[in-house]
Each structure stands twice: as C-alpha cells, then as structure tokens.
Short mmCIF file of C-alpha atoms in Angstrom, two decimals:
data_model
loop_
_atom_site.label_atom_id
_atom_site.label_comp_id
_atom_site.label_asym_id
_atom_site.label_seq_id
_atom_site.Cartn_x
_atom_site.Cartn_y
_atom_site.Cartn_z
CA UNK A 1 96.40 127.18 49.95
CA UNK A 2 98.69 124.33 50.07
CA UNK A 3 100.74 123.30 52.71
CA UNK A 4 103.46 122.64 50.08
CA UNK A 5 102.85 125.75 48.43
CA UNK A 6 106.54 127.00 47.14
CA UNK A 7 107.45 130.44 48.81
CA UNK A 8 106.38 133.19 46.27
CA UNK A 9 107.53 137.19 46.14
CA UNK A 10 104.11 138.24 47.73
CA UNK A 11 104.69 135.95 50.35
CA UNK A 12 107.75 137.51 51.15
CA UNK A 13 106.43 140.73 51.01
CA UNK A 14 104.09 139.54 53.65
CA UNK A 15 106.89 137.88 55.70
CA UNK A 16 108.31 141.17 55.65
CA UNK A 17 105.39 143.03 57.11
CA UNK A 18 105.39 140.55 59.62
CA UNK A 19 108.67 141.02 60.67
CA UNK A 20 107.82 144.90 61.21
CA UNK A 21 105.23 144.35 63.54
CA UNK A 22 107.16 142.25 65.57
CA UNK A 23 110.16 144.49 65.47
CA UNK A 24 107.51 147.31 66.67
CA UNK A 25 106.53 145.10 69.80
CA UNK A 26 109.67 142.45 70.57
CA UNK A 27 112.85 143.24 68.56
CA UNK A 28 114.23 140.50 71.03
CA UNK A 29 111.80 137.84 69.13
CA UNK A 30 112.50 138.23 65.46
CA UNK A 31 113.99 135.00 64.66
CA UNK A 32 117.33 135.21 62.78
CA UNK A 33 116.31 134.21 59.25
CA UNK A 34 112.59 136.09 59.70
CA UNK A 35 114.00 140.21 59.87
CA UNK A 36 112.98 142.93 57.22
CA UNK A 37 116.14 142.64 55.64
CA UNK A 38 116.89 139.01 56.25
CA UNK A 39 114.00 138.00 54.22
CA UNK A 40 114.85 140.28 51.23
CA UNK A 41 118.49 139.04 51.19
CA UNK A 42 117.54 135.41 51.34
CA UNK A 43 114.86 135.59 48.54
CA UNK A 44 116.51 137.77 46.18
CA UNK A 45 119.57 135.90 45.93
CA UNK A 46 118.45 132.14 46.38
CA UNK A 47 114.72 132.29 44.78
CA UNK A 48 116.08 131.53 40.82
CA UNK A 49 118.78 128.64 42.27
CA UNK A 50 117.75 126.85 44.75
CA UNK A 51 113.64 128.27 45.07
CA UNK A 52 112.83 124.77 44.11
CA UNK A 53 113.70 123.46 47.17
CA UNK A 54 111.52 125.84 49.59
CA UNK A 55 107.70 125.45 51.10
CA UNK A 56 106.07 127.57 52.99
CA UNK A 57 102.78 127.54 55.30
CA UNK A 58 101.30 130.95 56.21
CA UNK A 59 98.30 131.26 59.14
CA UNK A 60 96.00 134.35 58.89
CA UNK A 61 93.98 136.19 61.96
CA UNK A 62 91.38 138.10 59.34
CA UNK A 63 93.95 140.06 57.14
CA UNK A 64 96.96 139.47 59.01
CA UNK A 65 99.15 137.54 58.59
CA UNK A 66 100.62 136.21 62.16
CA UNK A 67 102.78 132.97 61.76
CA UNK A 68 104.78 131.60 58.56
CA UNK A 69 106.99 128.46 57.86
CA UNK A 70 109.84 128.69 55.50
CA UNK A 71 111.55 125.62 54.91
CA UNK A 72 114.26 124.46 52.89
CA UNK A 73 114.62 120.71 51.89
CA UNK A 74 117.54 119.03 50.25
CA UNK A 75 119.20 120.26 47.47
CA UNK A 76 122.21 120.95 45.79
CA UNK A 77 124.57 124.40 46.03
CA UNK A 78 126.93 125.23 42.86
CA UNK A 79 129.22 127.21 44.14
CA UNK A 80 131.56 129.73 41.84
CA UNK A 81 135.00 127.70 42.87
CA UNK A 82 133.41 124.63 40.44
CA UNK A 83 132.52 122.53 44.30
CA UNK A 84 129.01 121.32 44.59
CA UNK A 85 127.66 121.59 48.39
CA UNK A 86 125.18 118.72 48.59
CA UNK A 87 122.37 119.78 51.89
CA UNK A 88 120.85 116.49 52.80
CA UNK A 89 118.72 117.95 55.89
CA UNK A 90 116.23 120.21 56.13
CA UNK A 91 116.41 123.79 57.49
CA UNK A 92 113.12 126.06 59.13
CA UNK A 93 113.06 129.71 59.44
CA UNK A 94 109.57 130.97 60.81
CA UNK A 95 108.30 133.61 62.55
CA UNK A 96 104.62 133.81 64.70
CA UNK A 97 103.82 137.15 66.04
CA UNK A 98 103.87 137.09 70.15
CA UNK A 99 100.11 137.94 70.59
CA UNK A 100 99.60 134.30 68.73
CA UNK A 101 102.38 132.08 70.48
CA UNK A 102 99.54 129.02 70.42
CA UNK A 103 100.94 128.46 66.65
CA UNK A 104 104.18 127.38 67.45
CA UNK A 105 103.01 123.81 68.16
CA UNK A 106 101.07 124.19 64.70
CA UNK A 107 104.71 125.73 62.78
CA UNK A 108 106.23 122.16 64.43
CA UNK A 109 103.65 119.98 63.58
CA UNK A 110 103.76 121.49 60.04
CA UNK A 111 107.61 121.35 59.58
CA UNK A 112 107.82 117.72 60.75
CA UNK A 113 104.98 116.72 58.49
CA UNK A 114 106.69 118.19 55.82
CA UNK A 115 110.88 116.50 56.41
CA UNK A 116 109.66 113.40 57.56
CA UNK A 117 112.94 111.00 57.62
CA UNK A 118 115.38 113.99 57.67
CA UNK A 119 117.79 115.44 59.65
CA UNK A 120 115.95 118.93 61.01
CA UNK A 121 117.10 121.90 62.38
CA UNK A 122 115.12 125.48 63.16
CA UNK A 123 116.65 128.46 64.87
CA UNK A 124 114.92 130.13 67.93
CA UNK A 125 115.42 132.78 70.21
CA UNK A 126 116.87 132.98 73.20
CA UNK A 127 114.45 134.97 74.72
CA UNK A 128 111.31 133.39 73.17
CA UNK A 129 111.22 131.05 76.50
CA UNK A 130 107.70 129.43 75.09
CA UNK A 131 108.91 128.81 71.95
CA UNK A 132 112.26 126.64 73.24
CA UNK A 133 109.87 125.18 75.79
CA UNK A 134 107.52 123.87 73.11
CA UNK A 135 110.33 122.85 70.34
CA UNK A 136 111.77 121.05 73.45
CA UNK A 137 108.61 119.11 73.75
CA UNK A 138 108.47 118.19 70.09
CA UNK A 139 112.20 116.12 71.00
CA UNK A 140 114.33 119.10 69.55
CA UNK A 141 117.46 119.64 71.14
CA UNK A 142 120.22 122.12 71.47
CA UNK A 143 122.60 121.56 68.32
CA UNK A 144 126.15 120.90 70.08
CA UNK A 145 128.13 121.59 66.45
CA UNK A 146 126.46 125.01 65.97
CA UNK A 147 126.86 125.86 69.94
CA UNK A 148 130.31 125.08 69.84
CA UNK A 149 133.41 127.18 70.00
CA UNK A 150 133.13 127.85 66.33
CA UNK A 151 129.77 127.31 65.81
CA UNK A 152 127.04 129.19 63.49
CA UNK A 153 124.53 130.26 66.40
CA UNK A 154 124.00 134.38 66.21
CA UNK A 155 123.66 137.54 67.93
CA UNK A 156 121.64 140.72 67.09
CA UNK A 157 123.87 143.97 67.43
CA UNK A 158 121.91 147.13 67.80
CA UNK A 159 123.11 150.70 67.74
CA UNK A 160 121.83 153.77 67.64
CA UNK A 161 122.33 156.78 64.70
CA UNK A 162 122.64 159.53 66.75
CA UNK A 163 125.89 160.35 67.07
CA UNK A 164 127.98 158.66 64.03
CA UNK A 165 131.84 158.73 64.00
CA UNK A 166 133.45 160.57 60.76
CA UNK A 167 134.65 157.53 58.55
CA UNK A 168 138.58 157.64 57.57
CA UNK A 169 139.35 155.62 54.21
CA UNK A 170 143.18 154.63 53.96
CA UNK A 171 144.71 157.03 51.26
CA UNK A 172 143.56 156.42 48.02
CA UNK A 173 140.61 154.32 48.92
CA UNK A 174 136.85 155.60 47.71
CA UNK A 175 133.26 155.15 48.98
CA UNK A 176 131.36 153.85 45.99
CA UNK A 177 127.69 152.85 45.27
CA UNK A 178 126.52 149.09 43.84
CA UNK A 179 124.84 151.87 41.08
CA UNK A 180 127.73 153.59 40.45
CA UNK A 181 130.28 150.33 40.59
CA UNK A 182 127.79 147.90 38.42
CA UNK A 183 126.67 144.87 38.32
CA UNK A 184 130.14 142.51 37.60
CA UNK A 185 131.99 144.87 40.44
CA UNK A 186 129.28 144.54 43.14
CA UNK A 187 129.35 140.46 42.24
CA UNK A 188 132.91 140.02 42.05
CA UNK A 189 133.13 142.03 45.64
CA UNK A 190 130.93 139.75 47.58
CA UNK A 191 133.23 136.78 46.23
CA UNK A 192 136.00 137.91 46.92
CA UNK A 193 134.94 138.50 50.55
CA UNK A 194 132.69 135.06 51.04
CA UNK A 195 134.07 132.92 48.52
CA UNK A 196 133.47 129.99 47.64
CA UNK A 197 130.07 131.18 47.33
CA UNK A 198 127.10 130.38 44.60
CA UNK A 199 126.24 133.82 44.07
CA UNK A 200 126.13 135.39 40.84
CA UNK A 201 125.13 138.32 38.72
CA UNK A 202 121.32 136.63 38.09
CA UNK A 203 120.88 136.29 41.76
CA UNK A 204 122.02 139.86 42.41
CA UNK A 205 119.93 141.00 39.66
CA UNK A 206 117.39 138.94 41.97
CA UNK A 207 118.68 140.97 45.10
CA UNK A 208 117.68 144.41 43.30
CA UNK A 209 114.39 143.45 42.24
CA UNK A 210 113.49 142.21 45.87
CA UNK A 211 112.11 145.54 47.81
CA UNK A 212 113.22 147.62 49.83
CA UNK A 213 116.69 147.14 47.82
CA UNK A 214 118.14 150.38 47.17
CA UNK A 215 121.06 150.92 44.92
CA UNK A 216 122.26 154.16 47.12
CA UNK A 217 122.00 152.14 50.07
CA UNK A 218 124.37 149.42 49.10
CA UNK A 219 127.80 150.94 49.48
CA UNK A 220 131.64 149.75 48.47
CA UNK A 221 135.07 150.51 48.71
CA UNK A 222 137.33 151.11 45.79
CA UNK A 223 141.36 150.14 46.64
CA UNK A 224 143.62 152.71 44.11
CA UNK A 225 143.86 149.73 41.70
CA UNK A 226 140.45 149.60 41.22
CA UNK A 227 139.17 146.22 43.29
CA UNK A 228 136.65 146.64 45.32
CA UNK A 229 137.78 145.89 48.98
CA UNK A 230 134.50 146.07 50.87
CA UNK A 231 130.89 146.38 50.17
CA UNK A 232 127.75 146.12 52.25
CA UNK A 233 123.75 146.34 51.89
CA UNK A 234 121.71 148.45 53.96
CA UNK A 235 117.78 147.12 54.47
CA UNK A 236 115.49 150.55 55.65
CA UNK A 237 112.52 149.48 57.71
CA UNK A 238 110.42 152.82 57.11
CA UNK A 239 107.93 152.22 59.41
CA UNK A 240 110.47 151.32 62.38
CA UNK A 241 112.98 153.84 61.32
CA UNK A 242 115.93 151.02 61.19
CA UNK A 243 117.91 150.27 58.88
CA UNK A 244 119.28 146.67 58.60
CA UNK A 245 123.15 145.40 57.71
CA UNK A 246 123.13 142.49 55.33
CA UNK A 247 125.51 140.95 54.15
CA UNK A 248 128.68 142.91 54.76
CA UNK A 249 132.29 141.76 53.61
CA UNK A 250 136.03 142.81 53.28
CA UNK A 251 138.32 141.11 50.61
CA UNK A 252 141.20 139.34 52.58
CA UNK A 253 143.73 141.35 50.96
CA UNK A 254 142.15 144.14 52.72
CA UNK A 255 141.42 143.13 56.14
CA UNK A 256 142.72 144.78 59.05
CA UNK A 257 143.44 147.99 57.37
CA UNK A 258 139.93 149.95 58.51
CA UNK A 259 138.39 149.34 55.30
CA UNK A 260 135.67 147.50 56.99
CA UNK A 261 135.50 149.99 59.69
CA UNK A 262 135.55 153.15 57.70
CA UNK A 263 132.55 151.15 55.03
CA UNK A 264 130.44 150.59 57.98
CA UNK A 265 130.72 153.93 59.46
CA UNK A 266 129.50 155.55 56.18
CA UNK A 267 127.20 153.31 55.61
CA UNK A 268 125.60 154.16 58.69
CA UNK A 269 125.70 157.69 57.52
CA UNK A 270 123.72 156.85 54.53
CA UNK A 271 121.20 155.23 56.67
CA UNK A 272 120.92 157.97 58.85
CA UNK A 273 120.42 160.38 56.08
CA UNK A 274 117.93 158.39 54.81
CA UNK A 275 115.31 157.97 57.35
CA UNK A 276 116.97 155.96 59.86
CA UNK A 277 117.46 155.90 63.73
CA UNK A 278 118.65 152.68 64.76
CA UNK A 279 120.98 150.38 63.04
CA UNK A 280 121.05 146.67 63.63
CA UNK A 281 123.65 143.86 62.53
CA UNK A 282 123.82 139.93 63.26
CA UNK A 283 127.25 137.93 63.32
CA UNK A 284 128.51 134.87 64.63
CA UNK A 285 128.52 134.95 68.30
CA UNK A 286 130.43 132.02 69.28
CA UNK A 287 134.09 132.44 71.21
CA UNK A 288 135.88 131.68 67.75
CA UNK A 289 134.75 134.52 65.53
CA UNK A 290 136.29 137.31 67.48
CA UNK A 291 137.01 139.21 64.37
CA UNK A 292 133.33 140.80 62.74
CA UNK A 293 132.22 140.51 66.23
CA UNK A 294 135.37 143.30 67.35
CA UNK A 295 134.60 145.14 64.39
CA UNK A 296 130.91 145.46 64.86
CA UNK A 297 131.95 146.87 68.62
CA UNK A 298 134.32 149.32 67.51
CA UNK A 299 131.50 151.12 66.07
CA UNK A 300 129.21 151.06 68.72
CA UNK A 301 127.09 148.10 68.42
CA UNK A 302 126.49 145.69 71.12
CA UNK A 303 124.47 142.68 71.44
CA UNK A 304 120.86 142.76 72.29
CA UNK A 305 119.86 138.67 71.76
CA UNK A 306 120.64 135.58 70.75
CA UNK A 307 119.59 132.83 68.84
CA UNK A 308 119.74 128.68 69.80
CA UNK A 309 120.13 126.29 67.23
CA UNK A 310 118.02 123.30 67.50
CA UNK A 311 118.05 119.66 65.74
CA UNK A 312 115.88 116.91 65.91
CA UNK A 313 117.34 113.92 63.86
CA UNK A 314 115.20 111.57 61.09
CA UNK A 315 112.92 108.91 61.51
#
C-alpha cells in the first residue's frame, strides 16, 4: 500500500475494529477522533466533501491491524450559511493498540513526512503517558488556544445503563426516529442545532450507509409545531456492549427547557433495549462550556479521561 493511500470504507471498517479491541483492554486510550462511533460519524458525513483531502497509513501484526494514521490536509469547508472555512494546517487522528506502543514514533515520523511545511496538530490522551512522552520528543507541544478557557480539548463521559431515569418531554413534545422524521427533518435538525455547518442531506445519506448506523437508534424531538428541537445518534459497539453518543444537539429556541435532557434519557433507553450496558459521551471539557458538560451530569455521566491537544508548527 501507499503511504498516501486516501482513507477508504474498508479501512474504516478496520479502524473500527481497532477501536473495539482497545475499548476491550484501555477505554482510557482510545484517542478522541479513533472510537467505534467517532469513526463512523466522521466518515459518513465528510468522505463525499472533503475525502479528498484525507491519507491514511495502516501497520499490520499478521491479520491485525494495530496502528492507523488518519490525516487531514488543507482544504476548503462550504458551509450551509453561504461562508467558506478555509483549513490551512493539517490535523492527525490515529490510534495504535497498547500491546504495540513502539509505533507511535513510526505514526510521527509518518504524519510529519506527510505535512511537511504545515502547521500540525494531533490529539492524545491524557493517560497514554508514552505517547505524550514521545510526541514531546518529536518538538510537539501543548496547544495553548485549544487548552484555554474556551478551548476544544475533550473529555470522555461514561455511564452505566442500569438504572435509567423515566424521560419527561414538555407537553406536546414527541420522541421521534431519523426513519420515521426523514431525511430533510433529520438534516434541517442538526443545523439548526450546529449551524453554520456543511452538512447536508448527501452526507447524511453518507452517515446511514456507514455501519453500525441504525435508523431506530438515531432519535429526535418533535416541538407541537412540528420542528424538530433535538436529535441525537446512538453508535452500538456489540461486542463491548456500549453504545456511543454522537453528535447530539438542541435547537436554540429550545434550550433550557429539558428537551435535551428528556432526548438523552430515552435515548439511553433505546440503547439499553438494544444490547447495551454502558453509555459513553465526549464534550468540551474546558471551564467555558459549562452547559453540555451540566447536561451530560444531570444524567449520570461523569468523566473518565481526557484528551491534550498538541501542535508542532511548519518548517
């Protein structure tokens, strides 16, 4: 294979399997962009827009795949309020199973041979102490933006399904399905809650196609006049028995009212009826996004890890 191979479904697939093995052995050192459902969300949506812009590098033990580099180079975002987002630097996400640390240095060594003259960043984990140690020796440092007050570094919430609270809509609300809203509905709900944003029906249609995408597993709620005020996907990990959060949103008009509450409390119902025993949710962690954080809380998560943005700068 290449080393500038562009990131393909089956690799994904095998990114994902990946990901369950280290979930099995070190929840606490799946990298932020590298999860079951992670993966799925990132390639469904982005692999028909922007898939031009991504390379990957995969190493095998026999069969196995143990360490992968995803990264994104520069490229242009269209988003759906007419702005153009121009990324000039380049982005990692990777993953190396624990039993194989050694590959880091190789991931590094691959990623910089790959942006040379741009601006890089990579995510790691907190508590992969080797990893840091070795990105560290490589001349990556902490990123000060994304560690600040309102920065973009993020934290894992876990929960488990045990023993989940009865959800209570505000009168006249409804729990719907993405199957049962459609296509335009489920779009239209995840801008209204992240907008601007580039996404679009094709890159939802992108979203279903990507497994383990399940149309009874991504729930909404319907306001009396018909918007919808809050919709989330669930990701089931089967072989772990978890089911993964991602993305999950609440139209402004709606905030603050427990529609986002009640959504997530059902939609951990669904998961629970469906195979799973643990739920898990990332969100900003810094000081200045109080809000999902609270939210995520008042239904019983709480943070297991952390990630730390890094940056090395071109040249």
């Amino acid at each position: 294979m290449s080393d500038a191979d562009l990131v393909t479904a089956t690799d994904v697939r095998l990114m994902q399997g990946l990901a369950q093995r280290v979930t099995a052995a070190r929840l606490d050192l799946v990298n932020s962009d590298a999860s079951y459902g992670e993966l799925a969300w990132i390639w469904g949506k982005g692999h028909a827009s922007v898939g031009a812009s991504w390379r990957r590098r995969l190493w095998f033990s026999g069969d196995d795949l143990v360490g992968w580099g995803w990264v994104t180079l520069p490229h242009r975002v269209r988003r759906n309020d007419g702005s153009v987002k121009d990324v000039t630097g380049a982005y990692l996400a990777y993953q190396v199973h624990p039993d194989h640390s050694e590959l880091v240095d190789e991931v590094i060594d691959w990623y910089d041979g790959t942006t040379v003259g741009l601006e890089r960043t990579v995510v790691a984990q907190a508590a992969d102490k080797f990893a840091l140690e070795r990105w560290a020796a490589h001349g990556y440092e902490p990123d000060s933006d994304a560690l600040g007050d309102t920065g973009s570094w993020t934290q894992l919430n876990v929960r488990d399904l045990d023993d989940v609270e009865q959800p209570v809509l505000p009168e006249g609300f409804r729990f719907r399905t993405a199957d049962e809203a459609g296509p335009q509905a489920v779009v239209q709900a995840h801008l209204d809650a992240w907008a601007p944003s580039p996404y679009t029906v094709e890159a939802y249609e992108g979203v279903r196609r990507t497994p383990p995408y399940r149309g009874d597993l991504h729930v909404l709620v319907e306001s009396p006049d018909g918007i919808m005020a809050a919709s989330a996907i669930m990701w089931l990990d089967e072989a772990n028995r978890t089911a993964e959060f991602e993305p999950v949103g609440t139209h402004p008009h709606y905030r603050r009212r427990g529609v986002g509450r009640a959504l997530l409390l059902h939609g951990m119902q669904r998961a629970q009826a469906a195979g799973a025993a643990h739920m898990t949710v990332a969100c900003l962690g810094a000081p200045g996004h109080r809000a999902a954080r609270g939210l995520y809380y008042s239904v019983g998560f709480r943070q297991f890890s952390r990630d730390v943005p890094l940056i090395k700068t071109g040249g």
